Amino acid sequence: MDRKDAPAYPVGLRLAGRRVVVVGGGQVAQRRLPALVSAGADIVVVSPTATPSVEAMADAGELRWERRPYEDGDLEGAWYALVASTDAAANVAASAEAESRRVWCVRSDDAEAATAWTPATGRSEGVTVAVLTGRDPRRSAAVRDAVVEGLRDGTLVAPHHRTRTAGVALVGGGPGDPDLITVRGRRLLAEADVVIADRLGPRDLLDELPPHVEVIDAAKIPYGRAMAQEAINSALIEHARAGKAVVRLKGGDPYVFGRGMEEAEALAAAGVPVTVVPGISSSISVPGAAGIPVTHRGVAHEFTVVSGHVAPDDARSLVDWAALARLRGTLVLLMAVERIGPIAATLVAGGRSADTPVAVVQEGTTAAQRRVDATLATVADVVEAEGVRPPAVIVIGDVVTVGGGVAQGRTGR
């Protein structure tokens, strides 16, 4: 076999503390240097000039920059070399020195003259994916991207064969569209043994779980009316103590009206490791999916997210509705469909104009999404007439009329 036709032998170089010489400080070096820095290499860049990013790495002490052309002897003591200058003669000379010193050398200008090739590399949760397809770097990058994306979003399931630490992940599932869960959340779902899911979590993702995963509907855990959260806490602790990897799948974000902190505190008190994975809150994503920006230049400089699960005159309410009525910005109400009548009346009584635009977005970001528009004066009647039911996000303010419906509709798939 001709040496040029022989496949490259894949290997992972452990360069921490070892001398690596980079000849050239341009765009190629700029792309390659961060990985060498992450590997802990002792990096020397030899180049008369460098990009601002390379110079910034030198200023930060991440590498040493010799501000001069390549000279014979620069590769002495090197374990690895990257030749990437715009000086063809210097590249040839540096490559020849690398060959004579038996230093593995990558050539950005001439792959055939190189003794090493740089694979397309990606990382996901401790796994390094490196792809070589010979002389087709674009294909290498495409394969790399597909594998890394699959590992990150859980569509490429690679089970852990070493002992995992049992515990609970409080995962924010986003507003409903399964594509809007975070990459980390989806990966943890794919690795779970038990999933305890809320009604408002992205239900479509549950169908993708392997058959061995136990899925528990939190709404169906047996409990008395006043013991709902305590029963869920107990279930989380029980399964985690049994050595299971547990995901508590919630809608939106765990800490935005999701009782995430209550669960985290209970788990911590029981000595169960807990991880919190933030989610996209429906308070901003659902209005956005319906074409409503919660802020807009010249219209609203602030937005306030309020729970409407209790009416303004309820003794349990912690909301200063009179103060909210005086605000000029956007109000976003969650869990407020059943009490929108008294809420709207309270805001008007507090000084908010009865003509203030209101939008009610039901089942936001899902296939069933619909938007109903009204004003503070009419919203209660409109919600009843249109048969709006939870879950729905209510947006109050002039931002409702911004854009004339631009980008309305479901996001994602």
JSON list of N, CA, C and O in Angstrom, two decimals, residues 228 350 356:
[
{"chain": "A", "resi": 228, "resn": "ALA", "atom": "N", "xyz": [-50.27, 17.18, 48.56]},
{"chain": "A", "resi": 228, "resn": "ALA", "atom": "CA", "xyz": [-49.80, 16.92, 47.20]},
{"chain": "A", "resi": 228, "resn": "ALA", "atom": "C", "xyz": [-48.30, 17.07, 47.07]},
{"chain": "A", "resi": 228, "resn": "ALA", "atom": "O", "xyz": [-47.60, 16.16, 46.61]},
{"chain": "A", "resi": 350, "resn": "GLY", "atom": "N", "xyz": [-57.38, 50.42, 40.10]},
{"chain": "A", "resi": 350, "resn": "GLY", "atom": "CA", "xyz": [-56.13, 50.99, 40.58]},
{"chain": "A", "resi": 350, "resn": "GLY", "atom": "C", "xyz": [-55.52, 52.02, 39.66]},
{"chain": "A", "resi": 350, "resn": "GLY", "atom": "O", "xyz": [-54.47, 52.57, 39.97]},
{"chain": "A", "resi": 356, "resn": "THR", "atom": "N", "xyz": [-56.68, 49.17, 27.99]},
{"chain": "A", "resi": 356, "resn": "THR", "atom": "CA", "xyz": [-55.37, 48.51, 27.87]},
{"chain": "A", "resi": 356, "resn": "THR", "atom": "C", "xyz": [-55.52, 47.19, 27.12]},
{"chain": "A", "resi": 356, "resn": "THR", "atom": "O", "xyz": [-56.35, 46.36, 27.48]}
]
